Short mmCIF file of C-alpha atoms and ligand atoms in Angstrom, two decimals:
data_model
loop_
_atom_site.label_atom_id
_atom_site.label_comp_id
_atom_site.label_asym_id
_atom_site.label_seq_id
_atom_site.Cartn_x
_atom_site.Cartn_y
_atom_site.Cartn_z
CA MET A 1 -13.51 -7.95 -2.30
CA ALA A 2 -12.79 -8.83 1.19
CA ALA A 3 -15.77 -10.23 3.15
CA ARG A 4 -17.13 -7.63 5.87
CA ILE A 5 -16.24 -8.75 9.33
CA ASP A 6 -18.98 -8.35 11.99
CA ILE A 7 -17.66 -7.46 15.01
CA PRO A 8 -19.00 -9.81 17.75
CA LEU A 9 -21.41 -7.57 19.37
CA ALA A 10 -20.39 -8.74 22.95
CA SER A 11 -16.88 -7.39 22.44
CA LEU A 12 -17.91 -3.90 21.28
CA THR A 13 -16.19 -1.14 23.51
CA ALA A 14 -18.68 1.58 22.32
CA LYS A 15 -21.80 -0.34 24.25
CA PRO A 16 -23.95 2.46 25.47
CA ALA A 17 -23.54 3.40 29.11
CA GLY A 18 -25.84 1.22 31.43
CA ALA A 19 -27.14 -1.10 28.54
CA PRO A 20 -29.55 -3.54 29.66
CA ALA A 21 -27.76 -6.30 31.37
CA GLY A 22 -26.37 -8.73 29.00
CA ARG A 23 -25.00 -12.49 28.81
CA ASP A 24 -22.59 -12.09 31.83
CA ALA A 25 -25.01 -10.82 34.28
CA SER A 26 -26.43 -14.14 35.50
CA PRO A 27 -24.77 -16.41 38.08
CA ALA A 28 -22.66 -19.13 36.18
CA HIS A 29 -24.68 -21.85 37.68
CA ALA A 30 -27.98 -20.66 36.36
CA ARG A 31 -29.80 -22.77 33.61
CA SER A 32 -28.41 -21.69 30.20
CA PHE A 33 -30.06 -21.08 26.90
CA TYR A 34 -29.04 -20.40 23.39
CA ILE A 35 -31.19 -18.77 20.90
CA GLU A 36 -31.25 -18.71 17.25
CA THR A 37 -33.43 -16.46 15.14
CA PHE A 38 -34.64 -16.60 11.38
CA GLY A 39 -36.74 -14.18 9.88
CA CYS A 40 -37.54 -10.44 9.97
CA GLN A 41 -36.72 -7.65 12.20
CA MET A 42 -39.72 -8.28 14.26
CA ASN A 43 -38.58 -11.74 14.94
CA ALA A 44 -35.23 -10.47 15.78
CA HIS A 45 -36.54 -8.15 18.29
CA ASP A 46 -38.96 -10.59 19.59
CA SER A 47 -35.87 -13.01 20.39
CA GLU A 48 -34.46 -9.95 22.32
CA LYS A 49 -37.55 -9.78 24.28
CA VAL A 50 -37.66 -13.56 25.13
CA ALA A 51 -33.84 -13.40 26.11
CA GLY A 52 -34.79 -10.46 28.36
CA LEU A 53 -37.53 -12.50 30.05
CA LEU A 54 -35.30 -15.60 30.64
CA LEU A 55 -32.63 -13.42 31.78
CA ALA A 56 -35.02 -11.95 34.13
CA ARG A 57 -35.92 -15.40 35.45
CA GLY A 58 -32.22 -16.09 36.11
CA TYR A 59 -31.26 -17.97 33.00
CA ARG A 60 -27.89 -17.28 31.56
CA GLN A 61 -27.45 -16.75 27.76
CA VAL A 62 -24.78 -18.73 25.96
CA GLU A 63 -23.34 -18.14 22.37
CA SER A 64 -23.27 -22.03 21.24
CA PRO A 65 -26.18 -24.56 21.19
CA GLU A 66 -23.59 -27.22 22.50
CA SER A 67 -23.09 -25.35 25.81
CA ALA A 68 -26.83 -24.70 26.39
CA GLU A 69 -29.31 -26.68 28.45
CA MET A 70 -32.09 -25.06 26.49
CA VAL A 71 -32.01 -24.36 22.76
CA LEU A 72 -34.60 -22.04 20.98
CA PHE A 73 -35.37 -21.49 17.42
CA ASN A 74 -37.36 -18.54 16.70
CA THR A 75 -38.68 -19.29 13.27
CA CYS A 76 -39.87 -17.63 10.10
CA SER A 77 -42.82 -19.37 7.59
CA ILE A 78 -42.76 -16.67 5.11
CA ARG A 79 -41.35 -18.87 2.21
CA GLU A 80 -41.25 -22.52 2.16
CA LYS A 81 -37.39 -22.51 2.30
CA ALA A 82 -37.41 -20.42 5.48
CA ALA A 83 -39.79 -22.93 7.23
CA GLN A 84 -37.83 -25.98 5.76
CA LYS A 85 -34.34 -24.56 7.23
CA VAL A 86 -35.94 -24.91 10.90
CA PHE A 87 -36.92 -28.65 10.35
CA THR A 88 -33.31 -29.03 9.19
CA ARG A 89 -31.97 -27.20 12.00
CA LEU A 90 -34.24 -29.38 14.51
CA ASN A 91 -32.81 -32.50 12.72
CA ASP A 92 -29.44 -31.64 14.16
CA PHE A 93 -30.85 -32.26 17.76
CA ARG A 94 -32.45 -35.70 17.03
CA GLY A 95 -31.03 -38.41 19.21
CA PRO A 96 -28.28 -38.08 21.87
CA ARG A 97 -27.45 -34.51 21.11
CA GLY A 98 -30.82 -33.11 21.83
CA GLN A 99 -32.07 -35.57 24.58
CA SER A 100 -30.11 -33.87 27.28
CA LYS A 101 -31.60 -30.50 26.15
CA ILE A 102 -34.70 -28.78 26.32
CA VAL A 103 -35.26 -27.95 22.57
CA GLY A 104 -38.20 -25.17 21.79
CA VAL A 105 -39.83 -23.94 18.67
CA LEU A 106 -40.86 -20.32 18.91
CA GLY A 107 -42.10 -17.65 16.20
CA CYS A 108 -44.04 -18.06 13.12
CA VAL A 109 -43.53 -21.77 12.14
CA ALA A 110 -44.43 -22.57 15.83
CA GLN A 111 -47.73 -20.74 15.55
CA GLN A 112 -48.37 -22.09 11.82
CA GLU A 113 -47.56 -25.87 12.54
CA GLY A 114 -48.52 -25.93 16.36
CA GLU A 115 -48.45 -29.46 17.73
CA ARG A 116 -47.67 -30.92 14.35
CA ILE A 117 -44.26 -29.84 15.17
CA PHE A 118 -44.26 -32.65 18.03
CA GLU A 119 -45.01 -35.20 15.55
CA ARG A 120 -42.31 -34.10 12.86
CA ALA A 121 -39.64 -33.47 15.77
CA PRO A 122 -40.88 -35.41 18.80
CA TRP A 123 -37.77 -34.43 20.92
CA VAL A 124 -39.20 -30.73 20.65
CA ARG A 125 -40.49 -29.94 24.21
CA MET A 126 -42.00 -26.37 23.74
CA VAL A 127 -44.12 -24.79 20.83
CA CYS A 128 -45.00 -21.16 21.16
CA GLY A 129 -46.20 -18.64 18.96
CA SER A 130 -45.38 -14.83 19.18
CA ALA A 131 -48.67 -13.67 20.65
CA SER A 132 -48.01 -15.95 23.57
CA TYR A 133 -44.60 -14.99 24.88
CA ARG A 134 -45.80 -13.31 27.92
CA ASN A 135 -46.85 -16.83 28.93
CA LEU A 136 -43.23 -18.07 28.48
CA PRO A 137 -42.58 -17.98 32.37
CA GLU A 138 -45.57 -20.37 33.07
CA LEU A 139 -44.71 -22.48 30.21
CA LEU A 140 -40.91 -22.47 31.43
CA ALA A 141 -42.23 -23.21 34.81
CA GLU A 142 -44.30 -26.45 33.55
CA ILE A 143 -41.19 -27.61 31.77
CA GLU A 144 -39.05 -27.21 34.85
CA ALA A 145 -41.87 -28.94 36.84
CA GLY A 146 -41.29 -31.98 34.76
CA ASP A 147 -43.94 -31.49 31.97
CA THR A 148 -42.63 -33.33 29.00
CA ARG A 149 -44.44 -30.91 26.13
CA VAL A 150 -45.92 -27.43 26.60
CA THR A 151 -47.57 -25.41 24.07
CA GLY A 152 -48.48 -21.53 23.85
CA LEU A 153 -50.56 -21.13 20.71
CA ASN A 154 -53.27 -18.52 21.43
CA LEU A 155 -53.59 -15.79 19.20
CA ASP A 156 -55.17 -13.91 21.95
CA THR A 157 -55.93 -10.59 20.21
CA ALA A 158 -56.62 -8.42 23.46
CA GLU A 159 -53.07 -8.75 24.53
CA THR A 160 -50.13 -6.93 23.19
CA PHE A 161 -46.82 -8.16 24.30
CA GLU A 162 -44.78 -5.92 26.16
CA THR A 163 -41.72 -6.44 28.71
CA GLU A 164 -39.41 -4.08 30.43
CA VAL A 165 -36.48 -6.55 30.73
CA THR A 166 -35.59 -6.55 26.94
CA ARG A 167 -31.81 -6.96 26.43
CA ARG A 168 -30.74 -5.44 22.90
CA ASP A 169 -28.14 -7.32 20.75
CA ASN A 170 -27.60 -4.23 18.35
CA PRO A 171 -25.80 -1.58 20.83
CA PHE A 172 -26.64 1.32 18.27
CA ARG A 173 -30.06 0.74 16.93
CA ALA A 174 -33.02 -0.06 19.18
CA TYR A 175 -35.77 -1.85 17.98
CA LEU A 176 -39.14 -1.21 19.36
CA THR A 177 -42.50 -2.82 18.50
CA VAL A 178 -45.42 -0.27 18.03
CA ILE A 179 -47.76 -2.50 16.33
CA GLU A 180 -48.20 -6.24 16.18
CA GLY A 181 -50.02 -8.54 13.63
CA CYS A 182 -51.65 -7.67 10.37
CA ASP A 183 -55.23 -6.89 9.24
CA TYR A 184 -54.48 -7.02 5.67
CA ALA A 185 -55.20 -10.48 3.74
CA CYS A 186 -52.66 -10.50 0.87
CA SER A 187 -53.26 -13.71 -0.71
CA TYR A 188 -49.64 -15.26 -0.42
CA CYS A 189 -48.82 -14.29 2.86
CA VAL A 190 -48.99 -16.19 6.16
CA VAL A 191 -48.26 -13.30 8.59
CA PRO A 192 -51.79 -12.89 9.52
CA HIS A 193 -51.98 -16.40 10.48
CA THR A 194 -48.92 -16.56 12.25
CA ARG A 195 -49.07 -13.19 14.10
CA GLY A 196 -52.75 -12.78 14.40
CA PRO A 197 -54.81 -9.39 13.88
CA GLN A 198 -53.35 -6.03 14.40
CA ARG A 199 -53.02 -4.50 17.64
CA SER A 200 -51.22 -1.12 18.44
CA ARG A 201 -49.59 -0.14 21.39
CA ALA A 202 -50.65 3.01 23.48
CA SER A 203 -48.24 5.95 22.28
CA ASP A 204 -47.27 6.67 25.90
CA ALA A 205 -46.03 3.34 26.38
CA VAL A 206 -43.97 3.65 22.94
CA LEU A 207 -42.74 7.03 24.37
CA ASP A 208 -41.81 5.91 27.86
CA GLU A 209 -39.70 3.02 26.15
CA VAL A 210 -37.95 5.65 23.97
CA ARG A 211 -36.93 7.68 26.77
CA HIS A 212 -35.70 4.76 28.66
CA LEU A 213 -33.51 3.62 25.56
CA VAL A 214 -32.17 7.50 25.46
CA GLN A 215 -31.27 6.90 29.24
CA ASN A 216 -29.45 3.42 28.28
CA GLY A 217 -27.35 5.28 25.70
CA PHE A 218 -29.37 4.87 22.44
CA THR A 219 -29.44 7.78 19.99
CA GLU A 220 -31.27 5.66 17.19
CA VAL A 221 -34.54 3.93 17.25
CA GLN A 222 -36.35 1.74 14.71
CA LEU A 223 -40.17 1.63 15.09
CA LEU A 224 -41.41 -2.03 13.97
CA GLY A 225 -44.72 -3.44 12.79
CA GLN A 226 -45.84 -5.85 9.46
CA THR A 227 -47.74 -2.57 8.57
CA VAL A 228 -46.20 0.02 10.76
CA ASN A 229 -47.77 2.94 9.41
CA SER A 230 -51.29 1.33 10.09
CA TYR A 231 -50.66 2.46 13.70
CA ARG A 232 -53.72 3.77 15.53
CA ASP A 233 -52.91 4.84 18.96
CA PRO A 234 -55.67 2.92 21.27
CA SER A 235 -55.13 5.48 24.23
CA ALA A 236 -56.77 8.75 24.72
CA ALA A 237 -54.01 10.60 22.81
CA GLY A 238 -55.25 8.91 19.55
CA MET A 239 -52.03 9.46 17.46
CA ASN A 240 -51.87 8.50 14.01
CA PHE A 241 -48.80 7.07 12.56
CA ALA A 242 -47.31 10.40 11.36
CA GLN A 243 -47.99 11.98 14.92
CA LEU A 244 -46.36 9.12 16.65
CA LEU A 245 -43.10 9.50 14.45
CA ARG A 246 -43.03 13.27 15.33
CA ALA A 247 -43.45 12.39 19.14
CA VAL A 248 -40.71 9.78 19.06
CA ALA A 249 -38.50 12.32 17.38
CA ALA A 250 -39.06 14.97 19.92
CA VAL A 251 -37.76 12.81 22.75
CA VAL A 252 -34.79 14.82 23.91
CA GLY A 253 -31.58 12.76 23.09
CA ILE A 254 -33.01 10.77 20.04
CA ARG A 255 -31.06 11.40 16.67
CA ARG A 256 -32.68 8.84 14.33
CA VAL A 257 -35.74 7.17 14.09
CA ARG A 258 -36.41 4.62 11.56
CA PHE A 259 -39.51 2.71 10.97
CA THR A 260 -40.42 -0.47 8.87
CA THR A 261 -42.40 -2.00 7.10
CA SER A 262 -44.92 0.61 5.43
CA HIS A 263 -47.98 -0.58 3.70
CA PRO A 264 -48.73 1.56 0.36
CA ASN A 265 -52.33 1.79 1.39
CA ASP A 266 -51.62 3.62 4.73
CA PHE A 267 -48.87 5.60 3.32
CA THR A 268 -50.05 9.39 3.71
CA PRO A 269 -48.65 12.66 2.72
CA GLU A 270 -48.44 13.38 6.56
CA ILE A 271 -45.68 11.00 7.05
CA VAL A 272 -43.77 12.69 4.02
CA HIS A 273 -44.32 16.21 5.82
CA ALA A 274 -43.34 14.86 8.89
CA ILE A 275 -39.95 13.54 7.44
CA ASP A 276 -39.50 16.68 5.45
CA SER A 277 -39.64 18.88 8.65
CA THR A 278 -38.12 16.66 11.31
CA PRO A 279 -34.54 15.89 10.80
CA ALA A 280 -34.59 13.07 13.47
CA LEU A 281 -36.77 11.07 11.07
CA CYS A 282 -34.68 9.12 8.85
CA ASP A 283 -35.10 9.92 5.12
CA HIS A 284 -35.78 6.17 4.14
CA ILE A 285 -38.98 4.51 3.14
CA HIS A 286 -39.25 1.01 2.72
CA LEU A 287 -42.64 0.61 0.71
CA PRO A 288 -43.20 -2.83 -0.54
CA VAL A 289 -44.83 -2.81 -4.18
CA GLN A 290 -44.84 -6.44 -4.87
CA SER A 291 -45.70 -6.12 -8.61
CA GLY A 292 -45.94 -3.38 -11.45
CA SER A 293 -49.08 -5.16 -12.96
CA ASN A 294 -52.49 -4.21 -11.87
CA ARG A 295 -54.14 -7.39 -12.42
CA VAL A 296 -51.26 -9.46 -10.31
CA LEU A 297 -51.69 -6.77 -7.81
CA LYS A 298 -55.62 -7.24 -7.69
CA GLN A 299 -54.79 -11.12 -7.46
CA MET A 300 -52.46 -10.52 -4.60
CA ARG A 301 -55.29 -8.53 -2.67
CA ARG A 302 -52.74 -5.59 -2.45
CA THR A 303 -55.51 -3.06 -2.20
CA TYR A 304 -53.73 -0.52 -4.46
CA SER A 305 -53.07 -0.24 -8.24
CA ARG A 306 -49.65 0.58 -9.98
CA ALA A 307 -50.88 4.47 -10.55
CA GLU A 308 -51.87 4.81 -6.90
CA TYR A 309 -48.39 3.28 -5.77
CA LEU A 310 -46.50 5.55 -8.16
CA GLU A 311 -48.53 8.69 -6.79
CA LYS A 312 -47.24 7.92 -3.31
CA ILE A 313 -43.77 7.74 -4.67
CA GLU A 314 -44.39 11.32 -6.41
CA TRP A 315 -45.31 12.76 -2.90
CA ILE A 316 -41.81 11.28 -1.55
CA ARG A 317 -39.96 12.55 -4.56
CA ALA A 318 -41.83 16.25 -4.33
CA ALA A 319 -40.23 16.72 -0.78
CA GLN A 320 -37.22 18.58 0.12
CA ARG A 321 -35.33 15.76 1.51
CA ARG A 322 -34.16 13.34 -0.95
CA SER A 323 -35.49 9.99 0.87
CA SER A 324 -34.32 6.81 -0.23
CA VAL A 325 -37.09 4.39 -1.30
CA THR A 326 -36.86 0.71 -1.14
CA THR A 327 -39.19 -2.14 -1.90
CA ASP A 328 -40.16 -5.90 -1.98
CA ILE A 329 -41.26 -7.68 -5.15
CA ILE A 330 -42.71 -10.98 -5.75
CA VAL A 331 -41.84 -12.78 -9.01
CA GLY A 332 -43.63 -15.54 -10.33
CA PHE A 333 -46.89 -15.25 -8.66
CA PRO A 334 -49.56 -17.92 -10.28
CA GLY A 335 -50.44 -16.68 -13.59
CA GLU A 336 -47.88 -14.05 -13.86
CA THR A 337 -47.30 -13.70 -17.69
CA ASP A 338 -44.29 -12.31 -19.48
CA PRO A 339 -45.67 -8.92 -20.17
CA GLU A 340 -47.04 -8.84 -16.62
CA PHE A 341 -43.27 -9.21 -15.49
CA ALA A 342 -42.48 -6.70 -17.99
CA GLU A 343 -44.67 -4.25 -16.11
CA THR A 344 -42.65 -5.04 -12.95
CA ILE A 345 -39.39 -4.37 -14.68
CA SER A 346 -40.73 -0.81 -16.11
CA LEU A 347 -41.91 0.05 -12.81
CA LEU A 348 -38.23 -0.40 -11.40
CA ASP A 349 -37.08 1.94 -14.30
CA GLU A 350 -39.64 4.41 -13.44
CA VAL A 351 -39.02 4.57 -9.63
CA LYS A 352 -35.45 3.65 -9.51
CA PHE A 353 -35.50 2.31 -6.05
CA ASP A 354 -32.53 2.61 -3.73
CA GLY A 355 -32.78 -1.13 -3.18
CA VAL A 356 -35.05 -3.87 -3.94
CA PHE A 357 -35.77 -7.20 -2.04
CA ALA A 358 -37.13 -9.72 -4.61
CA PHE A 359 -38.37 -13.12 -3.91
CA LYS A 360 -39.77 -15.92 -5.94
CA TYR A 361 -43.27 -16.73 -5.09
CA SER A 362 -43.64 -19.55 -2.55
CA PRO A 363 -46.83 -21.17 -1.94
CA ARG A 364 -47.89 -21.24 1.86
CA PRO A 365 -50.38 -23.07 3.95
CA ASN A 366 -53.71 -21.19 4.91
CA THR A 367 -53.38 -18.90 1.88
CA THR A 368 -55.74 -18.21 -0.76
CA ALA A 369 -52.88 -18.16 -3.57
CA LYS A 370 -51.96 -21.72 -2.57
CA ASP A 371 -54.71 -23.01 -4.49
CA MET A 372 -54.51 -20.85 -7.42
CA THR A 373 -54.13 -22.73 -10.60
CA ASP A 374 -51.75 -21.75 -13.18
CA PRO A 375 -48.42 -21.82 -11.35
CA VAL A 376 -45.41 -20.43 -12.74
CA PRO A 377 -42.67 -22.92 -13.72
CA GLU A 378 -39.66 -22.91 -11.42
CA GLU A 379 -37.11 -22.11 -13.74
CA VAL A 380 -39.31 -19.26 -15.19
CA LYS A 381 -39.32 -18.02 -11.42
CA SER A 382 -35.34 -18.20 -11.63
CA GLN A 383 -35.05 -16.58 -14.78
CA ARG A 384 -37.40 -13.40 -13.94
CA LEU A 385 -35.62 -13.15 -10.46
CA ALA A 386 -32.28 -13.06 -11.97
CA PHE A 387 -33.26 -10.63 -14.86
CA LEU A 388 -34.77 -8.19 -12.08
CA GLN A 389 -31.79 -8.34 -9.88
CA GLN A 390 -29.58 -7.70 -12.65
CA ARG A 391 -31.63 -4.60 -13.85
CA GLN A 392 -31.96 -3.35 -10.34
CA ARG A 393 -28.14 -3.70 -10.03
CA GLU A 394 -27.70 -1.43 -13.05
CA ILE A 395 -30.08 1.04 -11.54
CA GLN A 396 -28.55 1.35 -8.17
CA ILE A 397 -24.84 1.65 -9.66
CA SER A 398 -25.87 4.64 -11.52
CA ARG A 399 -28.04 5.98 -8.80
CA ASN A 400 -25.18 5.62 -6.24
CA GLN A 401 -22.94 7.59 -8.72
CA THR A 402 -24.73 10.68 -8.18
CA PHE A 403 -23.59 10.60 -4.52
CA LEU A 404 -19.70 11.21 -5.51
CA GLY A 405 -18.50 14.15 -3.84
CA SER A 406 -21.62 14.45 -1.48
CA GLU A 407 -21.21 14.45 2.18
CA PHE A 408 -23.32 12.24 4.62
CA GLU A 409 -23.46 11.76 8.41
CA VAL A 410 -22.69 8.32 9.36
CA LEU A 411 -23.35 6.30 12.43
CA VAL A 412 -20.57 3.91 12.65
CA ASP A 413 -21.65 0.51 13.53
CA GLY A 414 -18.74 -2.07 12.25
CA ARG A 415 -15.27 -2.20 11.27
CA HIS A 416 -13.61 -4.06 8.04
CA GLU A 417 -10.41 -5.13 9.75
CA SER A 418 -8.79 -6.36 6.54
CA ARG A 419 -9.38 -3.10 4.32
CA GLY A 420 -8.96 -0.73 7.45
CA GLN A 421 -12.14 0.77 6.88
CA TRP A 422 -15.27 1.65 9.16
CA SER A 423 -18.61 1.05 8.26
CA GLY A 424 -21.91 2.54 9.07
CA ARG A 425 -25.20 3.87 7.56
CA THR A 426 -26.41 7.33 6.55
CA THR A 427 -29.86 8.47 7.92
CA SER A 428 -31.25 7.01 4.25
CA ASN A 429 -29.93 3.76 5.35
CA ARG A 430 -26.98 3.57 2.77
CA ILE A 431 -24.01 1.55 3.92
CA VAL A 432 -20.96 3.87 3.80
CA ASN A 433 -17.31 2.37 4.25
CA PHE A 434 -14.88 4.72 4.78
CA ALA A 435 -11.18 5.42 5.89
CA SER A 436 -10.23 7.37 8.96
CA PRO A 437 -7.35 7.37 11.19
CA ALA A 438 -9.23 7.38 14.38
CA GLU A 439 -8.74 4.69 16.66
CA ASN A 440 -12.30 3.63 17.56
CA LEU A 441 -15.39 5.37 15.76
CA LEU A 442 -17.80 2.57 16.74
CA GLY A 443 -21.33 4.47 18.00
CA GLN A 444 -20.05 7.81 16.91
CA TYR A 445 -21.49 10.07 14.24
CA CYS A 446 -19.32 10.99 11.66
CA GLN A 447 -19.15 13.27 8.66
CA VAL A 448 -17.87 11.36 5.34
CA LYS A 449 -17.16 12.45 1.99
CA ILE A 450 -18.16 9.87 -0.80
CA THR A 451 -15.37 9.16 -3.02
CA GLY A 452 -16.70 5.93 -4.58
CA ALA A 453 -19.89 4.13 -5.15
CA GLY A 454 -20.67 0.44 -5.94
CA PRO A 455 -24.33 -1.28 -6.16
CA ASN A 456 -24.78 -1.86 -2.64
CA SER A 457 -22.51 0.38 -0.83
CA LEU A 458 -20.67 3.76 -0.85
CA VAL A 459 -16.90 4.48 -0.16
CA GLY A 460 -15.79 7.62 1.67
CA GLU A 461 -13.21 9.48 3.66
CA GLN A 462 -13.96 10.99 7.02
CA CYS A 463 -14.22 14.94 6.75
CA GLY A 464 -15.40 15.80 10.34
N1 LIG B 1 -45.95 -6.66 5.82
C1 LIG B 1 -45.00 -6.40 4.77
C2 LIG B 1 -44.33 -7.48 4.11
C3 LIG B 1 -43.89 -8.66 5.10
S1 LIG B 1 -43.25 -10.17 4.56
C4 LIG B 1 -45.81 -5.74 3.47
O1 LIG B 1 -46.95 -5.70 3.33
O2 LIG B 1 -45.35 -5.47 2.52
C5 LIG B 1 -41.93 -9.53 3.64
C6 LIG B 1 -41.84 -9.69 2.12
O3 LIG B 1 -41.86 -11.16 2.02
C7 LIG B 1 -43.03 -9.33 1.30
O4 LIG B 1 -43.12 -7.98 1.03
C8 LIG B 1 -43.01 -10.09 0.17
O5 LIG B 1 -42.35 -9.49 -0.86
C9 LIG B 1 -42.37 -11.56 0.59
N2 LIG B 1 -43.44 -12.65 0.70
C10 LIG B 1 -44.28 -12.78 1.45
N3 LIG B 1 -44.99 -13.95 1.43
C11 LIG B 1 -44.29 -14.29 0.32
C12 LIG B 1 -44.44 -15.59 -0.40
N4 LIG B 1 -45.39 -16.45 -0.09
N5 LIG B 1 -43.58 -15.96 -1.45
C13 LIG B 1 -42.64 -15.23 -1.60
N6 LIG B 1 -42.38 -14.02 -0.92
C14 LIG B 1 -43.19 -13.46 -0.22
FE1 LIG B 2 -48.43 -10.25 4.59
FE2 LIG B 2 -50.00 -8.41 3.32
FE3 LIG B 2 -49.93 -8.19 6.01
FE4 LIG B 2 -47.82 -7.65 4.70
S1 LIG B 2 -49.91 -6.53 4.46
S2 LIG B 2 -47.77 -8.85 6.50
S3 LIG B 2 -47.60 -8.99 2.93
S4 LIG B 2 -50.69 -9.98 4.70
FE1 LIG B 3 -41.19 -14.48 8.91
FE2 LIG B 3 -42.66 -14.19 10.87
FE3 LIG B 3 -41.30 -12.23 10.07
S1 LIG B 3 -43.12 -15.36 9.01
S2 LIG B 3 -41.07 -12.47 8.14
S3 LIG B 3 -40.44 -14.21 10.81
S4 LIG B 3 -43.48 -12.13 10.60
#
């Protein structure tokens, strides 16, 4: 199968009219920066915010570290491999290659490791966690004034990062932060340590940004938060998450509203009702379960049982709209036995998820699970992961077969040149590759009839 060719976003012709100023907006003599992003969508969006801040300060964004005076890594610490990757990448800038540049580490590894980064990579000049990005202009001024090392590591809970000068990399789907941090304390997870406590953004600020996005040509937004559905409006409007969803969907010009990630504990029937009665709310729910075993869930401190999770799936399945449901799973949590792993497999068989992101448990600093005894051997973790992925692949193949002959609306966001196909997503976030004689469909909504189905995508023909 030919690999998907991603079109460089800068070259897309279907950029929304009046989109925020991009890479070419600054004068050529301005100081140049390059930013590389690891991790989740929240990090991807943070990089957009950071780039916006720098552009507003007169910096110029470039596409390669070679041509940049400042090289920034926005990092992820969720599993050891992710954090390790950052240090490997930083090592590329050891010696003469890095000497002439300002190298900065942002994001979750920055927050977690703090000044220790300077010890491991002394050529790094800036270490700054996500809660301190609003201080970036001051940090940059210090660097420009000649300070050798600067840090922004305050997890100040009163401050929610907001900036109007966001530039967006994806011209079709605009990310939007509605809640930062996390107040759960899952025993395996670094996020509460790297992103701090939960802070929701005022609903009027969210809605203002949505209106602004519409003016800039966006029709699809994705609301972001580590536990997005724990949203609690701090302003007088006092919206809960379902009310916020309805309000965002009601903004004139918005056609699709996505949201991620939902925590099962805060997932309510009201959210299902909102989706069911509001076509602009996308019928896709990412609801990480992590394990099918009650004992393991308890050890993970997930705050729900298998039965409680399944009850939420029942609410979703009882609705009129056939929402897709995806999940995250961790295999090989300390002490996970074969029968407990089998319970996770039986949960997959029962729910028949539309997609699963599965990970081998990775012990992380500052987490309670790190000190748990009875680790699962690496080869057992690998076997469990492979077994689970194979089973899920079969589930997805048979699930996707049920869509043959159906019609979906697809928002086109890419092109496979070699196959002559357009590519896009349904409201339920399914990838559809399809044939069409049209010359350019990027950014358009098309009706597509499904003629083929694989485990991870559907194939079709444009029918309207
Ligand atoms: N806030 C989301 C998850 C964020 S992290 C939630 O509560 O569901 C994304 C996923 O990474 C998690 O759902 C989990 O499956 C995985 N993950 C987190 N910490 C991990 C660890 N220490 N080892 C392996 N996977 C982990
Ligand atoms: Fe991590 Fe749990 Fe918070 Fe998700 S809910 S970010 S897994 S601590
Ligand atoms: Fe990684 Fe931080 Fe996101 S640890 S998954 S980048 S919140």
